[in-house]
CSV table of C-alpha atoms in Angstrom, one decimal:
chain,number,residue,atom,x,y,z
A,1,UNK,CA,4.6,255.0,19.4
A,2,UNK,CA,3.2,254.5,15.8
A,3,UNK,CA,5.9,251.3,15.7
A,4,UNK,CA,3.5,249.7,18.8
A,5,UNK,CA,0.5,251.0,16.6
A,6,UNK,CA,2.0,249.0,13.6
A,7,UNK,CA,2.5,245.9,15.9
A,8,UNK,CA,-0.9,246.2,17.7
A,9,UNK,CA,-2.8,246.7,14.2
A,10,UNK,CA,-1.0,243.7,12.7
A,11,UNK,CA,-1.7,241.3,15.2
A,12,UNK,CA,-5.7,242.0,15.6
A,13,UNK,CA,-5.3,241.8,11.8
A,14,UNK,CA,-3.6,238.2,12.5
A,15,UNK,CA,-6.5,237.4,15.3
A,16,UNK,CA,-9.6,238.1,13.1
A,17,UNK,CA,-9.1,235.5,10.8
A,18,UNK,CA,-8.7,232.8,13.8
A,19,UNK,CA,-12.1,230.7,14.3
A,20,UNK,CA,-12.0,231.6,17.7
A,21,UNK,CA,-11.5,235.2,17.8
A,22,UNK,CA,-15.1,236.4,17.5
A,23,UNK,CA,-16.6,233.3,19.8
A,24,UNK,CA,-14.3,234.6,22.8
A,25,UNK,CA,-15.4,238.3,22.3
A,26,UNK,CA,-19.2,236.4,22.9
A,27,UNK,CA,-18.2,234.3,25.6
A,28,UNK,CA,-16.9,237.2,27.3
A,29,UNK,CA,-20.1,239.5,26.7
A,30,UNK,CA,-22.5,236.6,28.1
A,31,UNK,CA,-20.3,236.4,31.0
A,32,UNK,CA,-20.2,240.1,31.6
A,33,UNK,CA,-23.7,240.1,31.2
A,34,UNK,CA,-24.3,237.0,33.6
A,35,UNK,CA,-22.8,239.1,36.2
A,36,UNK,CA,-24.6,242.1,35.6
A,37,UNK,CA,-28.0,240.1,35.5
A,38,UNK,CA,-27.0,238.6,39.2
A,39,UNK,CA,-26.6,242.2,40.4
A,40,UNK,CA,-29.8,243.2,38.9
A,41,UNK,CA,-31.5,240.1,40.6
A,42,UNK,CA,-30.1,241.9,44.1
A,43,UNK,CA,-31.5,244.8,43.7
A,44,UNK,CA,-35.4,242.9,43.0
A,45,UNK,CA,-35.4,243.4,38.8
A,46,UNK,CA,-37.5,240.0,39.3
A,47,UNK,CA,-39.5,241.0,41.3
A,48,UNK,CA,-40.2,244.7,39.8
A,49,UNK,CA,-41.4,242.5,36.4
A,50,UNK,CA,-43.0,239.6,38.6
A,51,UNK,CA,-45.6,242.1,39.7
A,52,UNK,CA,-46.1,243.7,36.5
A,53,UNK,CA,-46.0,240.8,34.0
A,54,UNK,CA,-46.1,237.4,36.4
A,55,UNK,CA,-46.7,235.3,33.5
A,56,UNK,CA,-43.0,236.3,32.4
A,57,UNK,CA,-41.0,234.7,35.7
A,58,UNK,CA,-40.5,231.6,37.0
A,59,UNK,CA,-41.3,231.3,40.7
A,60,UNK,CA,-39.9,227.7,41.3
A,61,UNK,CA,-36.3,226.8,42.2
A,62,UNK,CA,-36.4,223.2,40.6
A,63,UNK,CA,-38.2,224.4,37.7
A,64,UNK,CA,-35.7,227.0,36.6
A,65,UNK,CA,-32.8,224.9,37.5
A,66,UNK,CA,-34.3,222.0,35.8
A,67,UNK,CA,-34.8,224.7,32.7
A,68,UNK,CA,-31.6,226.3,32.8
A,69,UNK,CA,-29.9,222.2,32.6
A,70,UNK,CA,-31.8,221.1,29.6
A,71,UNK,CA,-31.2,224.3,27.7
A,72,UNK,CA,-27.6,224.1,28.4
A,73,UNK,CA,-27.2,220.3,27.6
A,74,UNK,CA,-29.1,221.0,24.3
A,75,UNK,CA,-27.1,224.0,23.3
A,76,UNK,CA,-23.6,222.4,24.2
A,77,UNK,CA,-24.7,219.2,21.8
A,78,UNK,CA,-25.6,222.3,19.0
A,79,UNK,CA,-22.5,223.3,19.4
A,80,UNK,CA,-20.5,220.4,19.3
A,81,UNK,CA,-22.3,219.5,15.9
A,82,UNK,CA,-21.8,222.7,14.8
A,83,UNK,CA,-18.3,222.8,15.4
A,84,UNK,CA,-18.4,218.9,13.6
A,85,UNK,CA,-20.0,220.7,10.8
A,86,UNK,CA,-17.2,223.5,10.5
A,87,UNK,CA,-14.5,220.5,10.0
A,88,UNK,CA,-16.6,218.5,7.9
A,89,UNK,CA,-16.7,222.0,5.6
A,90,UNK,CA,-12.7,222.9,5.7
A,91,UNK,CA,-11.7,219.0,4.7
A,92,UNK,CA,-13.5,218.9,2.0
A,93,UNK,CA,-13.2,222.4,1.0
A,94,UNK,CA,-9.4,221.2,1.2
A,95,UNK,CA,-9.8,218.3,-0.7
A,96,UNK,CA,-11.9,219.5,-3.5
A,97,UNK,CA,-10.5,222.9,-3.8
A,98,UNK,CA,-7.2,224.2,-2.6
A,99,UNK,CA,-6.1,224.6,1.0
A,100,UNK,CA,-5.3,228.2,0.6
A,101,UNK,CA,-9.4,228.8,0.8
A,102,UNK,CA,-9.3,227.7,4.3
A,103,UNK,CA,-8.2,230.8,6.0
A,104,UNK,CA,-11.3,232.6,4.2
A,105,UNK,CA,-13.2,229.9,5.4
A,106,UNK,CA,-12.4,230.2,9.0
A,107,UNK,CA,-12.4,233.8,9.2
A,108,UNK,CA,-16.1,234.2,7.7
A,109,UNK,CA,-17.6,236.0,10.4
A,110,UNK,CA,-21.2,235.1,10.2
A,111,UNK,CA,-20.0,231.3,11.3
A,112,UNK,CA,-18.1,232.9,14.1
A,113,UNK,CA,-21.2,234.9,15.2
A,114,UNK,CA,-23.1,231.9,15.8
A,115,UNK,CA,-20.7,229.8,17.7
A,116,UNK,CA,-20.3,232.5,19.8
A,117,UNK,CA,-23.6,233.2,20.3
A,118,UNK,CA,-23.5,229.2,21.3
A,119,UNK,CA,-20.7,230.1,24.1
A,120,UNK,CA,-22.3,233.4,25.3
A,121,UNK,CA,-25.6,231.3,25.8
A,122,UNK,CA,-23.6,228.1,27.3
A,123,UNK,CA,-21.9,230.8,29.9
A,124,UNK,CA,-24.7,232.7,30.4
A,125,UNK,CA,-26.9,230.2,31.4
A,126,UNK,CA,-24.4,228.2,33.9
A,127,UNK,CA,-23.7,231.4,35.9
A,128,UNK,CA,-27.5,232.2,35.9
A,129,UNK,CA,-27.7,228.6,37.4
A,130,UNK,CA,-25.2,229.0,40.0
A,131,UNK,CA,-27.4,232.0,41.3
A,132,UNK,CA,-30.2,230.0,41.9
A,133,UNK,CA,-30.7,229.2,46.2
A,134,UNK,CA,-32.8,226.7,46.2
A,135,UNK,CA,-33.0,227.3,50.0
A,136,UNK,CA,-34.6,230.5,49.4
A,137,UNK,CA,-38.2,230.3,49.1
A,138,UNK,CA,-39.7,233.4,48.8
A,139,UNK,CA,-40.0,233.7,44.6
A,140,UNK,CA,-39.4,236.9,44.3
A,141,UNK,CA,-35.7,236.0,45.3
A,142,UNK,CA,-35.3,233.6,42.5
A,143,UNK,CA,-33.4,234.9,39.1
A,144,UNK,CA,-36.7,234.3,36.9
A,145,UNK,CA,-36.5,237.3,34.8
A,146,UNK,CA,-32.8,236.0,33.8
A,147,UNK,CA,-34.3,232.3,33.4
A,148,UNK,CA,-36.4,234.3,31.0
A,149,UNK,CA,-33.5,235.5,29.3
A,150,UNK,CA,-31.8,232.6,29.2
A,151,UNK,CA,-34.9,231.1,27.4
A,152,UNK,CA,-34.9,234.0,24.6
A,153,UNK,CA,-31.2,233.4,24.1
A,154,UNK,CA,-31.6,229.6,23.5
A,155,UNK,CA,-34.5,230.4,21.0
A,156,UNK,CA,-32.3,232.9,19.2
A,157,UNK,CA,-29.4,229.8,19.5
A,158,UNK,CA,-31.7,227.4,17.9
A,159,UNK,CA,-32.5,229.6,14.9
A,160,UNK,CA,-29.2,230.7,14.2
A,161,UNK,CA,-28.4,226.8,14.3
A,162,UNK,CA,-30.8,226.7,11.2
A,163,UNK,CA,-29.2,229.5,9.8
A,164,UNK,CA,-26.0,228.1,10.3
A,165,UNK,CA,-26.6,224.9,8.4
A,166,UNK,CA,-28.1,227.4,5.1
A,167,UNK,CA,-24.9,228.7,5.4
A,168,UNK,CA,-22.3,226.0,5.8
A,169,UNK,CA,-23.7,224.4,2.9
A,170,UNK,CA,-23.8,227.2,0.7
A,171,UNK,CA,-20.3,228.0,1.9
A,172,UNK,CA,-19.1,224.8,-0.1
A,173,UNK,CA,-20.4,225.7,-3.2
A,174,UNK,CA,-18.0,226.3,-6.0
A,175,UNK,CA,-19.4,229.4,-7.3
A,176,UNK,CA,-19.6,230.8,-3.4
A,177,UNK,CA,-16.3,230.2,-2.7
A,178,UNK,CA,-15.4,231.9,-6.4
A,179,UNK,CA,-17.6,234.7,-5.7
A,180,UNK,CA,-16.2,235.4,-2.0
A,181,UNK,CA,-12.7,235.8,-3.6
A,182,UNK,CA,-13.5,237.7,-6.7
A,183,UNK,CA,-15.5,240.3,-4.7
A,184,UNK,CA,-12.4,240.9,-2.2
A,185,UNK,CA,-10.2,241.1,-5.2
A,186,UNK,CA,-11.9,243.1,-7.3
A,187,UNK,CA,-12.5,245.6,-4.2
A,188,UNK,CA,-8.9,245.7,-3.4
A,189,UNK,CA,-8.3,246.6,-7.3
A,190,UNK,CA,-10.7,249.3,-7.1
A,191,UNK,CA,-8.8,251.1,-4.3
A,192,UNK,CA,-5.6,250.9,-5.8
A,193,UNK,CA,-6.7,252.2,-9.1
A,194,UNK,CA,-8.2,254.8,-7.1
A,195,UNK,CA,-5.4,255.9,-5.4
A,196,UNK,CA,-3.4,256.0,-8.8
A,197,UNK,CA,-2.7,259.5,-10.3
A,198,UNK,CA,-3.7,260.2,-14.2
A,199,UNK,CA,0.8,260.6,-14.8
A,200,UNK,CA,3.5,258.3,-13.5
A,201,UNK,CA,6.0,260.2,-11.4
A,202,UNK,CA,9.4,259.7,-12.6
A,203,UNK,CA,11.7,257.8,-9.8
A,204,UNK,CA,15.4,257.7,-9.6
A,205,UNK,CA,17.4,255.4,-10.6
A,206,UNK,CA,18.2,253.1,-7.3
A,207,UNK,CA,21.2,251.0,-8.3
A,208,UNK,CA,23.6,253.0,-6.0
A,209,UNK,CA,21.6,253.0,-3.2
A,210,UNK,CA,22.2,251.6,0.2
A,211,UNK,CA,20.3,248.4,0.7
A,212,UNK,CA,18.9,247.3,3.8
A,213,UNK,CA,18.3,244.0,5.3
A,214,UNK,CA,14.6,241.6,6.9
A,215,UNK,CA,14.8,241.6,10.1
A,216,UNK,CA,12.0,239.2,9.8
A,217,UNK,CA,10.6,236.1,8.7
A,218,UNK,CA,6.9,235.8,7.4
A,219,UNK,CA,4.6,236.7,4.4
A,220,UNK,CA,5.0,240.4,3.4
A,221,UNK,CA,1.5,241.3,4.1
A,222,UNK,CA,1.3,245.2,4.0
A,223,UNK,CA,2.6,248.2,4.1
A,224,UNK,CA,2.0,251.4,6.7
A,225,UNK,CA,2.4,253.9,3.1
A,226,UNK,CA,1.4,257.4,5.7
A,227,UNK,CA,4.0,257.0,8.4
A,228,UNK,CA,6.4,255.7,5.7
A,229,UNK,CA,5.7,259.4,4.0
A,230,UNK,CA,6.4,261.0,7.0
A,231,UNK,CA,9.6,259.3,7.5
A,232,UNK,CA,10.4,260.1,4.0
A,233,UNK,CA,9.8,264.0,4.5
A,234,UNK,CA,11.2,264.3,7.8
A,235,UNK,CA,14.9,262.8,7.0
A,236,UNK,CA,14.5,263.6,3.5
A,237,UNK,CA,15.1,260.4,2.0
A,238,UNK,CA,13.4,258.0,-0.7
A,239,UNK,CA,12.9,254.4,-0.2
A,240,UNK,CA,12.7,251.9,-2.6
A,241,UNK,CA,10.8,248.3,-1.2
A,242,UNK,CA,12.1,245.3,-2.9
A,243,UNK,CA,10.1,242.6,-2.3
A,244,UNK,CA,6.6,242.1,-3.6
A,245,UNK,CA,3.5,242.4,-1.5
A,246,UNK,CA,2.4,238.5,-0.4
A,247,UNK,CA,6.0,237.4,-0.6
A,248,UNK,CA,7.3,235.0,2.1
A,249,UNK,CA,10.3,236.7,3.1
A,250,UNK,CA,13.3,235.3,5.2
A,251,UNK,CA,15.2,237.1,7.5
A,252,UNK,CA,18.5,238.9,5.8
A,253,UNK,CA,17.7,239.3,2.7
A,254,UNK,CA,17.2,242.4,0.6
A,255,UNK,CA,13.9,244.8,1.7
A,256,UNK,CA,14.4,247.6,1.1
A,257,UNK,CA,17.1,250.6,-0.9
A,258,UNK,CA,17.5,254.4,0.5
A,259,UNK,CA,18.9,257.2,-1.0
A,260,UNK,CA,21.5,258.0,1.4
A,261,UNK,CA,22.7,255.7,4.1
A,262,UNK,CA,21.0,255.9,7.5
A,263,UNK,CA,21.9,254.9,11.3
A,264,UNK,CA,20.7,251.8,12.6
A,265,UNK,CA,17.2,253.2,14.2
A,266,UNK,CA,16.1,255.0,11.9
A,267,UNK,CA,16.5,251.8,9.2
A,268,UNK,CA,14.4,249.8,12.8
A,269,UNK,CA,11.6,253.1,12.5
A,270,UNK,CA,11.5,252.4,8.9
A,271,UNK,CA,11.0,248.3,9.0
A,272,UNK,CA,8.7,248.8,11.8
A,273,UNK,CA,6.2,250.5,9.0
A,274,UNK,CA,6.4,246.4,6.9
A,275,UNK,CA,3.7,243.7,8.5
A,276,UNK,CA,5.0,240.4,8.5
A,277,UNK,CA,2.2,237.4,9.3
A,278,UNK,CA,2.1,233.2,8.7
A,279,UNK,CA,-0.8,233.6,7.0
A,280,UNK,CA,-2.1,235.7,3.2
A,281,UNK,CA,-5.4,237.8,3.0
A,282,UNK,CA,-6.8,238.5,-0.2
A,283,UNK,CA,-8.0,241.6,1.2
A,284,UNK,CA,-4.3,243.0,1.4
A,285,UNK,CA,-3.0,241.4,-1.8
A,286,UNK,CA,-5.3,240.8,-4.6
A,287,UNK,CA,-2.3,239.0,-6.3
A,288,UNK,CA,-3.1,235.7,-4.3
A,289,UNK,CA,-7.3,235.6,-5.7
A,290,UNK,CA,-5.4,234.9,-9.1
A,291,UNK,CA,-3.7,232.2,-7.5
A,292,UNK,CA,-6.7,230.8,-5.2
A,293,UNK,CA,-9.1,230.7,-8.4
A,294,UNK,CA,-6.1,229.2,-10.7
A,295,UNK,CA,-6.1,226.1,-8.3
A,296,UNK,CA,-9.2,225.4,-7.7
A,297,UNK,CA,-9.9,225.7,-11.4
A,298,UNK,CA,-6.6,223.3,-11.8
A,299,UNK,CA,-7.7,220.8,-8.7
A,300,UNK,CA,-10.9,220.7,-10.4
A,301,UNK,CA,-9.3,219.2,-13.7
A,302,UNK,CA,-7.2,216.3,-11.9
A,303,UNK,CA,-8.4,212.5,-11.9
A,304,UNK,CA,-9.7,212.0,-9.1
A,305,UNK,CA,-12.3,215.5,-9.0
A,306,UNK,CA,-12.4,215.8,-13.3
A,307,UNK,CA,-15.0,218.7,-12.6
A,308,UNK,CA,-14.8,220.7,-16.3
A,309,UNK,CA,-17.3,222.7,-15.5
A,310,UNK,CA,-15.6,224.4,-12.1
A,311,UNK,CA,-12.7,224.8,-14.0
A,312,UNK,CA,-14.6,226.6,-16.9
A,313,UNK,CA,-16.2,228.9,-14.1
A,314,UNK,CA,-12.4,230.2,-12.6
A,315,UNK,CA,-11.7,231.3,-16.2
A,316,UNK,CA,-15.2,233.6,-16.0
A,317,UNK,CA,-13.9,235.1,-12.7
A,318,UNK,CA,-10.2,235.3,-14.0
A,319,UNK,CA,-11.6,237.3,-17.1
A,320,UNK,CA,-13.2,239.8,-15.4
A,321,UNK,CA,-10.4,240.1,-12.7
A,322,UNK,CA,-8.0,240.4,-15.3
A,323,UNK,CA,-10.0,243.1,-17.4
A,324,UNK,CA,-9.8,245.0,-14.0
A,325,UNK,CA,-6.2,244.7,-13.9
A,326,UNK,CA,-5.8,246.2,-17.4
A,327,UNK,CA,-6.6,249.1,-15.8
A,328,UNK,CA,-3.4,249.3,-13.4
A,329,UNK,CA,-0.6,250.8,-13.7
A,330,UNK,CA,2.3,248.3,-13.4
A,331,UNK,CA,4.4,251.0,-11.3
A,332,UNK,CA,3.2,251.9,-7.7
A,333,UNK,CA,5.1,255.2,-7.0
A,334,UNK,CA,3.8,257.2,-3.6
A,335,UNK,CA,4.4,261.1,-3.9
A,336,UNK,CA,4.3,263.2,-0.8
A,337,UNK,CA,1.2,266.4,-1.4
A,338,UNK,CA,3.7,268.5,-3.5
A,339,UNK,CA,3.8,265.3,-5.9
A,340,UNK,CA,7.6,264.6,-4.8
A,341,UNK,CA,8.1,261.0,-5.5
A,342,UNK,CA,8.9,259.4,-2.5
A,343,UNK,CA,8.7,255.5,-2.2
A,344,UNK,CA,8.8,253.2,-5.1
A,345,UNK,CA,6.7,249.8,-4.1
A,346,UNK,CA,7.8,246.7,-6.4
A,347,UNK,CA,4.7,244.6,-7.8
A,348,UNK,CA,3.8,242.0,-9.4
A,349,UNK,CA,3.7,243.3,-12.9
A,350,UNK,CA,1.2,242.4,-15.7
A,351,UNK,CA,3.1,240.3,-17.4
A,352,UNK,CA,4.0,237.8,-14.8
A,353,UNK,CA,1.2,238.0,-13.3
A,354,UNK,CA,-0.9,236.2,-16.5
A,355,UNK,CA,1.9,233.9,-17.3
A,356,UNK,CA,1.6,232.4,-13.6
A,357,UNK,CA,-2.3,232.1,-14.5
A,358,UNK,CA,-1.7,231.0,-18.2
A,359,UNK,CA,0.9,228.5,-17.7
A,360,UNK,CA,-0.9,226.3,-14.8
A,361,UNK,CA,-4.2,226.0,-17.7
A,362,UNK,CA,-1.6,225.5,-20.4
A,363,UNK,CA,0.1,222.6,-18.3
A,364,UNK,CA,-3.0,221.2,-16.7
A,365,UNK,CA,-6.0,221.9,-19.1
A,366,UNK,CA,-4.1,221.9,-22.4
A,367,UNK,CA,-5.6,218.5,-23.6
A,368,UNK,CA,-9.7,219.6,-22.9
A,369,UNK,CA,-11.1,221.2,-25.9
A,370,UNK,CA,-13.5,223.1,-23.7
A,371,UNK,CA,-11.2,224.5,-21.6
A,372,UNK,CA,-9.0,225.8,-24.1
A,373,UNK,CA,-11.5,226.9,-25.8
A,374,UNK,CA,-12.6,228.7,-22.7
A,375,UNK,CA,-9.3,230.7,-22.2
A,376,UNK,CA,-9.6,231.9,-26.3
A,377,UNK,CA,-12.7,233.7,-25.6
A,378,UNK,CA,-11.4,235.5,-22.5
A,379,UNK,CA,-8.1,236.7,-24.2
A,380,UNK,CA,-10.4,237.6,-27.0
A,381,UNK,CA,-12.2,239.6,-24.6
A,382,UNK,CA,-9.4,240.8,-22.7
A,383,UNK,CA,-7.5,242.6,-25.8
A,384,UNK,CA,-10.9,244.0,-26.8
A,385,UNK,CA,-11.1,246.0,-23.4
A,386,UNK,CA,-9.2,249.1,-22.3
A,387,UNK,CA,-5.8,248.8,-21.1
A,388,UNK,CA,-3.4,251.3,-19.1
A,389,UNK,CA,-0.2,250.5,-21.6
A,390,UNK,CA,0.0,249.1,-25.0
A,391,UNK,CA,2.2,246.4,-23.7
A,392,UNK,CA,-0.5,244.8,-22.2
A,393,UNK,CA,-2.0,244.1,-25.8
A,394,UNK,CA,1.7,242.7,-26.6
A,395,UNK,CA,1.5,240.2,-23.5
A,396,UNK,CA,-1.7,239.2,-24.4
A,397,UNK,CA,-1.0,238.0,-27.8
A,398,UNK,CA,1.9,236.3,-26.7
A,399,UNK,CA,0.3,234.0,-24.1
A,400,UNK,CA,-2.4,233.2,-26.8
A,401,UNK,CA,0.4,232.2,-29.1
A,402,UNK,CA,1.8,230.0,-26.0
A,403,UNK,CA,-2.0,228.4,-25.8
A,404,UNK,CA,-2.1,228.0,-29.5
A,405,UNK,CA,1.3,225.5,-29.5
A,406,UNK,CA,0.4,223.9,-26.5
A,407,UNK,CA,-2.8,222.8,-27.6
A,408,UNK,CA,-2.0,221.4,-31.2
A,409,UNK,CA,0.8,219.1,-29.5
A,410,UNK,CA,-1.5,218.0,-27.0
A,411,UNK,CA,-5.1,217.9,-29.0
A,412,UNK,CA,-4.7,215.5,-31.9
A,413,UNK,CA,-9.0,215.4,-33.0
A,414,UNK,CA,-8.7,217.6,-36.7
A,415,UNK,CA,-12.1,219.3,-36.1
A,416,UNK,CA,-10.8,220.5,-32.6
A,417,UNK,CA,-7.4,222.2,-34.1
A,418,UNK,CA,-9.4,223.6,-36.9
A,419,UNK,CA,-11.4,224.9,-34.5
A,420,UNK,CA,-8.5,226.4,-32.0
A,421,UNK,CA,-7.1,227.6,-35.3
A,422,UNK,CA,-9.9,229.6,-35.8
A,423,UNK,CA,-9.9,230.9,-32.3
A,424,UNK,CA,-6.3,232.1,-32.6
A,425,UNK,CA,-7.0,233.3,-36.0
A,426,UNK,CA,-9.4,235.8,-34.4
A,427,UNK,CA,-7.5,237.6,-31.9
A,428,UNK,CA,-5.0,239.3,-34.9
């Protein structure tokens, strides 16, 4: 049961961030509703307002089908430009950014909100149309109060239309799309630092341990940590996961290392806990907002973009992403409630995780004085803030020295090494 639960969570978590996922959920509500409007016609819920408010429903067959045609037409050509809009917004996004923004692009739900609110309308107002008898000539038999309605949902389409170009173009902006992915980083940080204990459980050493096999292909996107626990305490085992969180894995390799060797299904129960998907979510690994800011701020510096200042802006958000990281332990050990260590999770450690940042600047960046400068001042500020383990400090110092070479091969102005020297001068 909990392995269909796994399955079932992973793929809505696999639909939300499809364009289309939230505009079908509205087409279906404004059909649903279309039908429940034509059963409340039947029963005279036009006529019951007709005599109470007449100014409020239409009394004329031609009119409201006339009506109902022109706010269709004009809410189906909305759309269409909308949707125009949407693709205009991820090419370029793509072409002045990185692609790997796009899937946060296409899942942002307020976009998706108002094309379905475009759909719901579009259905909405055809199946109030099909209603319409324009045999029937007694008024009070006509659908006016959902003409009405249809009316009130095509004002609400038109200024969500305006809200919807506010947005897409703010949505393109450099320091949006930087913001967007610091925020979901720096969030994910904060629950995992939360859910770190003040001591480090000590975990066994693993190296005779049976090691289990992928049965899957796909980008390691989570983990189910509670049912995991459960399996832990109920065979009494410990499980050591291999394979870093955001990985792309391929089927048969190394996963996964238990203390004792277990039958087939209970290895199947134990995989069936590990989400697999196509796509990567900053929201489940905060390691890939390093790598999303690190090429933007990188496509920013090539020839044919040369935007300085972008890539100036990355380092900002790098600095105070990384200062939250100082704050994590590198070892992700889950203890059952009588603090019995029970799964070790691999991560990316501190270390590697700042050279994969450092060494795409240092390659790509080396040669701008302002740049380099730039990433001085946040190591600077990075060994002045409070860290988890010395060795942090230690890694620090030695990409600075990395940074220091770098630049005085590739910088040959003497002011501009006297002034890097100064820079590296500062952070002893």
């Amino acid at each position: 049961m909990k392995s269909i639960y796994n399955k079932f969570l992973s793929f809505i978590i696999t639909i939300k961030g499809k364009i289309a996922f939230y505009p079908t959920l509205f087409g279906v509500g404004g059909f649903a509703f279309a039908m429940l409007m034509l059963y409340l016609e039947k029963i005279g819920v036009s006529a019951y307002v007709s005599a109470r408010v007449p100014q409020l429903v239409i009394d004329n067959a031609d009119t409201a089908k006339t009506l109902l045609n022109i706010l269709t037409a004009g809410i189906i050509s909305i759309m269409v430009f909308s949707f125009s809009m949407v693709m205009v917004l991820l090419n370029q996004a793509s072409s002045n950014y990185s692609p790997r923004v796009l899937p946060d692009l296409i899942s942002n739900k307020n976009h998706q909100y108002v094309l379905g609110a475009y759909l719901a309308t579009i259905l909405y107002n055809v199946f109030t149309l099909v209603g319409i008898d324009p045999k029937d000539t007694e008024k009070y038999q006509l659908p006016g109060f959902s003409v009405l309605i249809g009316i009130i949902f095509t004002v609400i389409c038109l200024g969500s239309f305006l809200y919807f170009i506010h947005s897409i173009s703010q949505s393109i902006q450099a320091n949006n799309i930087l913001e967007s992915i610091y925020r979901k980083a720096n969030q994910r940080l904060d629950v995992l630092i939360n859910e770190e204990t003040d001591k480090t459980p000590s975990f066994p050493d693993t190296s005779d341990w049976k090691t289990y096999h992928s049965s899957k292909t796909g980008y390691f996107q989570n983990i189910a940590i509670n049912n995991l626990v459960n399996i832990c305490q109920e065979n009494e085992i410990q499980i050591k996961i291999l394979v870093v969180q955001g990985e792309f894995i391929l089927k048969d390799i190394p996963i996964i290392k238990v203390s004792q060797q277990v039958d087939d299904e209970l290895v199947k129960k134990i995989l069936s806990n590990f989400n697999f998907a196509r796509g990567e979510f900053v929201e489940d690994n905060y390691v890939l907002a390093f790598k999303q800011i690190t090429e933007i701020g990188i496509k920013a510096m090539s020839p044919g973009i040369n935007d300085p200042g972008t890539a100036i802006s990355t380092i900002d958000y790098l600095t105070e992403l990384l200062a939250k990281r100082l704050q994590k332990n590198d070892q992700t050990i889950v203890t059952s409630e009588d603090d019995e260590a029970l799964i070790f999770v691999t991560t990316v450690n501190f270390k590697e995780l700042i050279y994969q940042v450092m060494v795409s600047y240092r390659t790509y960046c080396k040669h701008d004085m302002t740049c380099v400068q730039k990433l001085f001042i946040m190591l600077k500020y990075l060994l002045l803030q409070e860290k988890y383990v010395e060795d942090y400090h230690k890694t620090l110092k030695t990409e600075a020295e990395l940074l220091y070479h770098d630049a005085q091969k590739a910088i040959e102005n003497e002011k501009d090494l006297e002034r890097i020297h100064q820079l590296y001068e500062s952070l002893s």
